[in-house]
Short mmCIF file of C-alpha atoms in Angstrom, two decimals:
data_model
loop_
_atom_site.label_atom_id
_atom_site.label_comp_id
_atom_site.label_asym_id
_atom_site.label_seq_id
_atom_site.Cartn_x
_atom_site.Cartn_y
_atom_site.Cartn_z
CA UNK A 1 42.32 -18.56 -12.92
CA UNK A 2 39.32 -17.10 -10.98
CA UNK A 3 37.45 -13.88 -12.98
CA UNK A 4 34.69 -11.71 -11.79
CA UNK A 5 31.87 -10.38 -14.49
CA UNK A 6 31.38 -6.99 -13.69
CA UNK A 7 28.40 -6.01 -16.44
CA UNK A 8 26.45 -2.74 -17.54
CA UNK A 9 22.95 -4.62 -17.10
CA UNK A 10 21.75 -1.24 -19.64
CA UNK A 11 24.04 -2.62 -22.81
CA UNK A 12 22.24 -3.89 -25.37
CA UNK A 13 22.43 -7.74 -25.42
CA UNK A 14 24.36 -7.97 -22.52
CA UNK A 15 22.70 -11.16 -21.86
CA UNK A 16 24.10 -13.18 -24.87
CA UNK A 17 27.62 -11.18 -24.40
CA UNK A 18 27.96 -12.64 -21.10
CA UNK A 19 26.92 -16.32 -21.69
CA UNK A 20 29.09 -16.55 -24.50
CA UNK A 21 31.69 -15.17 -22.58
CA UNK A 22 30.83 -17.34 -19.44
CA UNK A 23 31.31 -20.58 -22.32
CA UNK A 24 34.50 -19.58 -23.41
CA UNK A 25 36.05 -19.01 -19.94
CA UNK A 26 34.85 -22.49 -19.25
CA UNK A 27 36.68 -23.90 -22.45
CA UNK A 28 39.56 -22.24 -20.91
CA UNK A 29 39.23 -23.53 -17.71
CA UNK A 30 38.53 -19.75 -16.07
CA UNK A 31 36.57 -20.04 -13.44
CA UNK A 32 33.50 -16.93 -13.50
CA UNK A 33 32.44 -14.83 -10.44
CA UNK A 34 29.79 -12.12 -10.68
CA UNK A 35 28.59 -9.75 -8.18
CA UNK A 36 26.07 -10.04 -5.81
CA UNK A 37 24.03 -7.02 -7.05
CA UNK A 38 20.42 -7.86 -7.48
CA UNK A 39 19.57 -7.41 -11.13
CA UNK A 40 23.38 -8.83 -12.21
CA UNK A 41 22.56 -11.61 -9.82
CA UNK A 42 19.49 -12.86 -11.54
CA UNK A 43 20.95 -12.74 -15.14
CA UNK A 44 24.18 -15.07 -13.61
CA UNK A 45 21.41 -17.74 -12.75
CA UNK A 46 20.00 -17.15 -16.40
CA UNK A 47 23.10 -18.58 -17.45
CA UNK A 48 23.58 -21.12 -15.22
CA UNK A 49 26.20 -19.70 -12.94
CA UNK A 50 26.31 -21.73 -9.33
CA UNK A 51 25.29 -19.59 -6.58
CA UNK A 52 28.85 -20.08 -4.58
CA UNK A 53 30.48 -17.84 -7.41
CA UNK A 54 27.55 -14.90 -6.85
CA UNK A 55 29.67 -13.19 -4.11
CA UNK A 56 29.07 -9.94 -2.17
CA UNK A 57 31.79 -6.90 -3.90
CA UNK A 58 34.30 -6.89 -1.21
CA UNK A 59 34.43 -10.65 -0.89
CA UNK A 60 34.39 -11.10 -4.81
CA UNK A 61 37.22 -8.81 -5.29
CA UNK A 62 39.51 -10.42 -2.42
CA UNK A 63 38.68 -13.66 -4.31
CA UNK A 64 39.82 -13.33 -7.84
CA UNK A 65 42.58 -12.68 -10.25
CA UNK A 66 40.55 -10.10 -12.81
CA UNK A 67 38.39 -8.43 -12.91
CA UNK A 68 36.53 -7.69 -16.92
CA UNK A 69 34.23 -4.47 -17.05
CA UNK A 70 31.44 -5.33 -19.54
CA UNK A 71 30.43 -1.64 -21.22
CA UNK A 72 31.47 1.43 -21.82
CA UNK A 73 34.05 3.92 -20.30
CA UNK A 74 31.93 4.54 -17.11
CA UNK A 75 31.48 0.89 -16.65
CA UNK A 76 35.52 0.27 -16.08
CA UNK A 77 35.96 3.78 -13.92
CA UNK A 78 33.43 2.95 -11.41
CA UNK A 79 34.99 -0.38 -10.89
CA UNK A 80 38.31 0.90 -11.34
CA UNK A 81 37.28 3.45 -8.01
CA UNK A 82 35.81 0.05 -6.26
CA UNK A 83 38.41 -2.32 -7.19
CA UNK A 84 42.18 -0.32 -6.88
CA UNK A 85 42.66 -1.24 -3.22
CA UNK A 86 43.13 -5.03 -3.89
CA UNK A 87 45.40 -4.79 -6.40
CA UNK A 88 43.05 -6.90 -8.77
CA UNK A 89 43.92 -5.41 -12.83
CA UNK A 90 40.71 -4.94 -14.77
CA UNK A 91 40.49 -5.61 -18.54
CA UNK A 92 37.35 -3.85 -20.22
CA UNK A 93 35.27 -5.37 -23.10
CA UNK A 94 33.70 -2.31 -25.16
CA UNK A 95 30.01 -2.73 -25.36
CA UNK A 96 29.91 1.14 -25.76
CA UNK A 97 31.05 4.16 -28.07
CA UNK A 98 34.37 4.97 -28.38
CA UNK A 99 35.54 2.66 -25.35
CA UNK A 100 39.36 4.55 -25.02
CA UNK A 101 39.61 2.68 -21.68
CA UNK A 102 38.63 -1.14 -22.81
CA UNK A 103 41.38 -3.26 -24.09
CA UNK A 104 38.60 -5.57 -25.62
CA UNK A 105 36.20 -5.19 -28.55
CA UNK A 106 33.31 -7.36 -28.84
CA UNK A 107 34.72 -9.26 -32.10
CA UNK A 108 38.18 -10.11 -30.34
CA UNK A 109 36.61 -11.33 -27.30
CA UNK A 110 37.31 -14.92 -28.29
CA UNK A 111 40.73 -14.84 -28.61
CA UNK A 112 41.45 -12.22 -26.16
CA UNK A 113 39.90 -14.32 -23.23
CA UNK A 114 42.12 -17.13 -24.92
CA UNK A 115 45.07 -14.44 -24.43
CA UNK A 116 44.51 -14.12 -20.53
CA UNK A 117 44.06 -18.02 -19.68
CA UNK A 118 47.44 -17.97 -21.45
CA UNK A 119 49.19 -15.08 -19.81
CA UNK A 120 50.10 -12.96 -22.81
CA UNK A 121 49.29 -9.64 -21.68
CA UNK A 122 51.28 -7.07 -19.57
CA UNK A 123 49.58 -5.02 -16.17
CA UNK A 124 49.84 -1.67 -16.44
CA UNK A 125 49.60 0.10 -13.18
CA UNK A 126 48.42 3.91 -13.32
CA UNK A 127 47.98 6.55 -11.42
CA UNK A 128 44.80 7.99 -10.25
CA UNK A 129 43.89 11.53 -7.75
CA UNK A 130 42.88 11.86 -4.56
CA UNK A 131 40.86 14.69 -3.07
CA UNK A 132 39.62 16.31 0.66
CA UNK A 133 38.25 19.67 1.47
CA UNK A 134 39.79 21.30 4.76
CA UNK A 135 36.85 22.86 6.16
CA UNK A 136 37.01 26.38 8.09
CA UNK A 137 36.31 24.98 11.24
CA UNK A 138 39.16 22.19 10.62
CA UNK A 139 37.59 19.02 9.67
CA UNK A 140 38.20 16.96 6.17
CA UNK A 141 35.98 16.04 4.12
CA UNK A 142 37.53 12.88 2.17
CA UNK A 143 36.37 12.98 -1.75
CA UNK A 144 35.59 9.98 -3.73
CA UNK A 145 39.16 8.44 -6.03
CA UNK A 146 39.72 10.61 -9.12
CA UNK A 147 40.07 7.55 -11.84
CA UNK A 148 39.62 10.88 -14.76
CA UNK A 149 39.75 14.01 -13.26
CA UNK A 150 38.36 16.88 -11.09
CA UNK A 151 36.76 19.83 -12.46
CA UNK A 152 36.24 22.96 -10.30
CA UNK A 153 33.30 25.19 -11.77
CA UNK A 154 30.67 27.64 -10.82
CA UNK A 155 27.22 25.82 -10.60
CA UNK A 156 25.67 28.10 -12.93
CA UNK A 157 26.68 27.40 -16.14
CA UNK A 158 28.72 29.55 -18.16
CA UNK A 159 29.47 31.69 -15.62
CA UNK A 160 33.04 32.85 -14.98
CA UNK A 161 34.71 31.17 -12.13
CA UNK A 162 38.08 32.77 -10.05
CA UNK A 163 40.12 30.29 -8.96
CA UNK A 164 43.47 30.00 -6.52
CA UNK A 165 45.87 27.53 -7.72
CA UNK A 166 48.93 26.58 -4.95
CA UNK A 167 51.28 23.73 -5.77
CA UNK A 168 53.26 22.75 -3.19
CA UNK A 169 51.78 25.32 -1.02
CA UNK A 170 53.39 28.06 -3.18
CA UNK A 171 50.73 30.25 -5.08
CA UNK A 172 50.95 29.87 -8.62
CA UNK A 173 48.44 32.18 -9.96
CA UNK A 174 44.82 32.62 -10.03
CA UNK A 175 42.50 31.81 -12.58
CA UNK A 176 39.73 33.51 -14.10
CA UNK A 177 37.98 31.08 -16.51
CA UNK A 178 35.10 28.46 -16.55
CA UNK A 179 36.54 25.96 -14.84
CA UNK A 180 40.00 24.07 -13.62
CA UNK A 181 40.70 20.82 -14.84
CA UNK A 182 42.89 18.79 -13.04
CA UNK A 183 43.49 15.34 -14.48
CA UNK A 184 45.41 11.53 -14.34
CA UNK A 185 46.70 10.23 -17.48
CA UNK A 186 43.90 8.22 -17.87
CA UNK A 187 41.80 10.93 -17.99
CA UNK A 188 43.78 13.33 -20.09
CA UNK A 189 41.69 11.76 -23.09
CA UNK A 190 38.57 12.84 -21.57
CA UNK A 191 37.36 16.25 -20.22
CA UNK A 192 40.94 17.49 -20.36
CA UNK A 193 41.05 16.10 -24.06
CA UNK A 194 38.25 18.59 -24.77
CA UNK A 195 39.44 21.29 -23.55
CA UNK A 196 42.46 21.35 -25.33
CA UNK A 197 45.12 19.70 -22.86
CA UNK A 198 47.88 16.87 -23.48
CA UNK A 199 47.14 13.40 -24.16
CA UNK A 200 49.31 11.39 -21.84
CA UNK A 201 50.10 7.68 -22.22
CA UNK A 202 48.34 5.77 -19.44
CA UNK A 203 51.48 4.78 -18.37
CA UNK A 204 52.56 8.10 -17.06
CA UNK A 205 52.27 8.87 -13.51
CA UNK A 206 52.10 12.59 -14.23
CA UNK A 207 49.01 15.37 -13.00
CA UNK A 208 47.67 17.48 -15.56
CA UNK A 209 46.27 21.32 -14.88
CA UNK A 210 44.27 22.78 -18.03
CA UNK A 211 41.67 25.50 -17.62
CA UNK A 212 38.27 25.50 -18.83
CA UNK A 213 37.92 28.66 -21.32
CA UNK A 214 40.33 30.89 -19.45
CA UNK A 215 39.11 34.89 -19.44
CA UNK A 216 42.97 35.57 -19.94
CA UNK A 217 45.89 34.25 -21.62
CA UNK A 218 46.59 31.67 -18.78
CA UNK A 219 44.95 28.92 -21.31
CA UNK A 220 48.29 26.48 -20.84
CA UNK A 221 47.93 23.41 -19.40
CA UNK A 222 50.53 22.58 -16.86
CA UNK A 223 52.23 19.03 -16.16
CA UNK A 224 53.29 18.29 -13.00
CA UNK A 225 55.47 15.58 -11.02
CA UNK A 226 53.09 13.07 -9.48
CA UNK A 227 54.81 14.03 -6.07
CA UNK A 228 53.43 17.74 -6.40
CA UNK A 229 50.28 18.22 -4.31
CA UNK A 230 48.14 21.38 -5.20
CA UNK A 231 45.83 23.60 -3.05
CA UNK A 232 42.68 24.46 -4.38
CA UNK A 233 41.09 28.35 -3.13
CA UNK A 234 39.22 31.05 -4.54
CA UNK A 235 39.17 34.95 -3.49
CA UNK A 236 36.21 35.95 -1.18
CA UNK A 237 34.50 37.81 -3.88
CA UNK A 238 33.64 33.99 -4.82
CA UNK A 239 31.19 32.74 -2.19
CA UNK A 240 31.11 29.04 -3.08
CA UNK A 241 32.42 27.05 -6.06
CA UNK A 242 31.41 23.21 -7.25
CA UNK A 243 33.27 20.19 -7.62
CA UNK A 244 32.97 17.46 -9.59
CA UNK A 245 34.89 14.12 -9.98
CA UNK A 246 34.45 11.33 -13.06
CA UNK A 247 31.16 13.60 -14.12
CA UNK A 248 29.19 11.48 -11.17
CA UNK A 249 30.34 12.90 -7.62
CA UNK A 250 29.56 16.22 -6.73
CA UNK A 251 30.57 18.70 -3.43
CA UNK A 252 30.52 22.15 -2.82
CA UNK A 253 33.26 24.19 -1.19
CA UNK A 254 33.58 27.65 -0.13
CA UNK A 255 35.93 30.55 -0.33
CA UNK A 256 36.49 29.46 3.65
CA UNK A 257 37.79 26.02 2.95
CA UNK A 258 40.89 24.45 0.74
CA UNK A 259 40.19 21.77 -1.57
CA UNK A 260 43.82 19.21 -1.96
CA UNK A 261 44.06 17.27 -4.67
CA UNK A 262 47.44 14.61 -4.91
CA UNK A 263 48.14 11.22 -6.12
CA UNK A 264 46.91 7.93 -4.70
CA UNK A 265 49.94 5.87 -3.57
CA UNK A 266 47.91 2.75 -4.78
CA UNK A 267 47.95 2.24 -8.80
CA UNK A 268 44.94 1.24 -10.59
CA UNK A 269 45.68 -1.94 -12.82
CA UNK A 270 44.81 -2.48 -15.85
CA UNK A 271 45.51 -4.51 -18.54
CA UNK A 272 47.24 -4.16 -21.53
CA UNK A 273 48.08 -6.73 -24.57
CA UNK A 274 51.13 -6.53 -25.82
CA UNK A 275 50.33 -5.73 -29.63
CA UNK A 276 48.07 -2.88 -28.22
CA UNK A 277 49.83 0.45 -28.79
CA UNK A 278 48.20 3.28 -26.98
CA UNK A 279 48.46 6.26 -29.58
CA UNK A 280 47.52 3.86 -32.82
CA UNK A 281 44.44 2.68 -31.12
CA UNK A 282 43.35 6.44 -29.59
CA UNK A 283 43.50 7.68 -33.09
CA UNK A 284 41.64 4.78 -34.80
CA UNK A 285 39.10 5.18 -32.44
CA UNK A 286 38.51 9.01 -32.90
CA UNK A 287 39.08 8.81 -36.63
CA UNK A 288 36.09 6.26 -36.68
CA UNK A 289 33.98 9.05 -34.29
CA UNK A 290 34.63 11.97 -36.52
CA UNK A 291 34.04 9.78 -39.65
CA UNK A 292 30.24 8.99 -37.95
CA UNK A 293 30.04 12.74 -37.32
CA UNK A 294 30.20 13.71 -41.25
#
C-alpha cells in the first residue's frame, strides 16, 4: 500500500509525529510518499525518506492509495480541495484543536495505521459545492471547491447585507441579514454550526441554507436535495457584496452578476473506521471544548 504524508510544517513537533509515523508504516510494510513542497521536502530527508518517494502534487496523488492530513481541520480541507479529482480517500491525524474532520488522534495513531495496512475501515464519499459568478457582460468566473461552505457578506463588518435567494431558478425570497450561509454536510459543523443551522452526518449528500443574523424572522435554515442548484443576487440598492469559501478564498460580485452555487458530481473521500460513530465523537469533542472554556 503506497501513502502520501501531507503535513502542517506549523504543528508543534511535527517532526517526531512524522518519523514515528514514517517507522510504523514501514513495520507495516506501507510504503511513504510526501510532497514535493520545499520546506516538507527537507524534513522527508530528515527522516530518511528516498528522494524517488518526494514527488511533485499531481504526480504524488496519481501515485498512491491515501492520502493522511497531518494537523488540524484546515490541513485535511485544503487537501481535500487538491486531492477529490483522483478519487484518493484522505484519513486525518489531529495535531490540532477540536479536529471534527480527522479520524485519527495522536495516541491511536499506532494502531490506527495498523487498521489501514489491514483494511478495516470503510470510505465514505461526501459531497462538497461548487461555485461561478456569471458576469454582466457574460463570462464565468469558476470559484475554488466548497469542501465547508460559502458565505455571502458585506465587506464591512456588521453591516446588513440584502440578499436574492433562487433555487432552481425560482425566487425564494430575499434576505436581509448579515450574511447567507450555504453549506455541505461536512461543513454544517462549522460556520453553519455557529450560526445556529443543522448538523448533518457527513454521509449526507444534502445543501444547507442558514442565514447569518437575519433582520427578520427568515432565521430558518433550509435543506435542500443535492440536485437543487441555487442562484445567488442582490437588489441594486446593493452595489457589490463579498464571497468567501472555507474562510481562505475570497471574490467580489456585484448586483450585475449571479453567483451559482451546486454540488460537485465528484465525492470527496474520506475515511471512516468502523467503531467511529459520527454524533458520539462530535459531542465528545465539543463537551471537551466547552469544559476548557469554564
Amino acid at each position: 500500500m503506497r501513502v502520501a504524508f501531507i503535513p502542517n510544517m506549523g504543528k508543534k513537533n511535527i517532526l517526531s509525529v512524522l518519523e514515528t509515523a514514517v517507522k510504523l508504516c514501514k513495520d507495516y510494510k506501507m510504503d511513504v510518499y510526501f510532497p514535493e513542497d520545499e520546506e516538507v521536502k527537507e524534513i522527508a530527508k530528515l527522516i530518511h525518506v528516498s528522494s524517488d518517494h518526494i514527488l511533485p502534487k499531481p504526480e504524488l496523488f496519481k501515485h498512491v492509495d491515501m492520502a493522511l492530513s497531518f494537523g488540524g481541520d484546515g490541513t485535511i480541507i485544503h487537501l481535500a480541495r487538491q486531492i477529490f479529482p483522483y478519487n484518493v480517500p484522505i484519513c486525518g491525524v489531529n495535531l490540532g484543536e477540536l479536529g471534527f474532520l480527522n479520524q485519527i488522534e495522536i495516541n491511536q495513531l499506532e494502531c490506527h495505521l495498523q487498521r489501514i495496512y489491514k483494511g478495516d475501515y470503510n470510505i465514505e464519499k461526501r459531497n462538497h459545492l461548487h461555485a461561478y459568478i456569471e458576469r454582466a457582460d457574460g463570462t464565468i468566473t469558476e470559484l475554488e471547491p466548497i469542501i465547508n461552505e460559502v458565505c455571502i457578506t458585506k465587506y464591512e463588518p456588521a453591516r446588513m447585507a440584502r440578499i436574492n435567494l433562487s433555487i432552481n431558478n425560482h425566487h425564494t425570497q430575499m434576505y436581509p441579514a448579515d450574511g447567507l450561509i450555504i453549506s455541505s454536510a461536512t461543513g454544517s459543523t462549522g460556520y453553519n454550526l455557529s450560526a445556529g443551522g443543522p448538523i448533518m452526518t457527513p454521509d449526507n449528500r444534502s445543501i444547507i441554507v442558514t442565514p447569518l443574523a437575519p433582520h427578520l424572522i427568515q432565521g430558518v435554515s433550509m435543506v435542500l436535495k443535492e440536485s437543487d442548484t441555487l442562484q445567488i443576487t442582490m437588489p441594486e440598492r446593493e452595489p457589490e457584496l463579498h464571497i468567501c469559501i472555507d474562510g481562505s478564498f475570497d471574490y467580489t460580485f456585484t448586483n450585475k452578476d449571479v453567483l451559482h452555487v451546486k454540488s460537485n458530481p465528484v465525492y470527496c473521500q474520506f475515511v471512516r473506521f468502523k467503531d467511529q460513530h459520527f454524533f458520539s465523537t462530535l459531542f465528545k469533542k465539543l463537551s471537551s471544548r466547552r469544559d476548557e472554556l469554564l
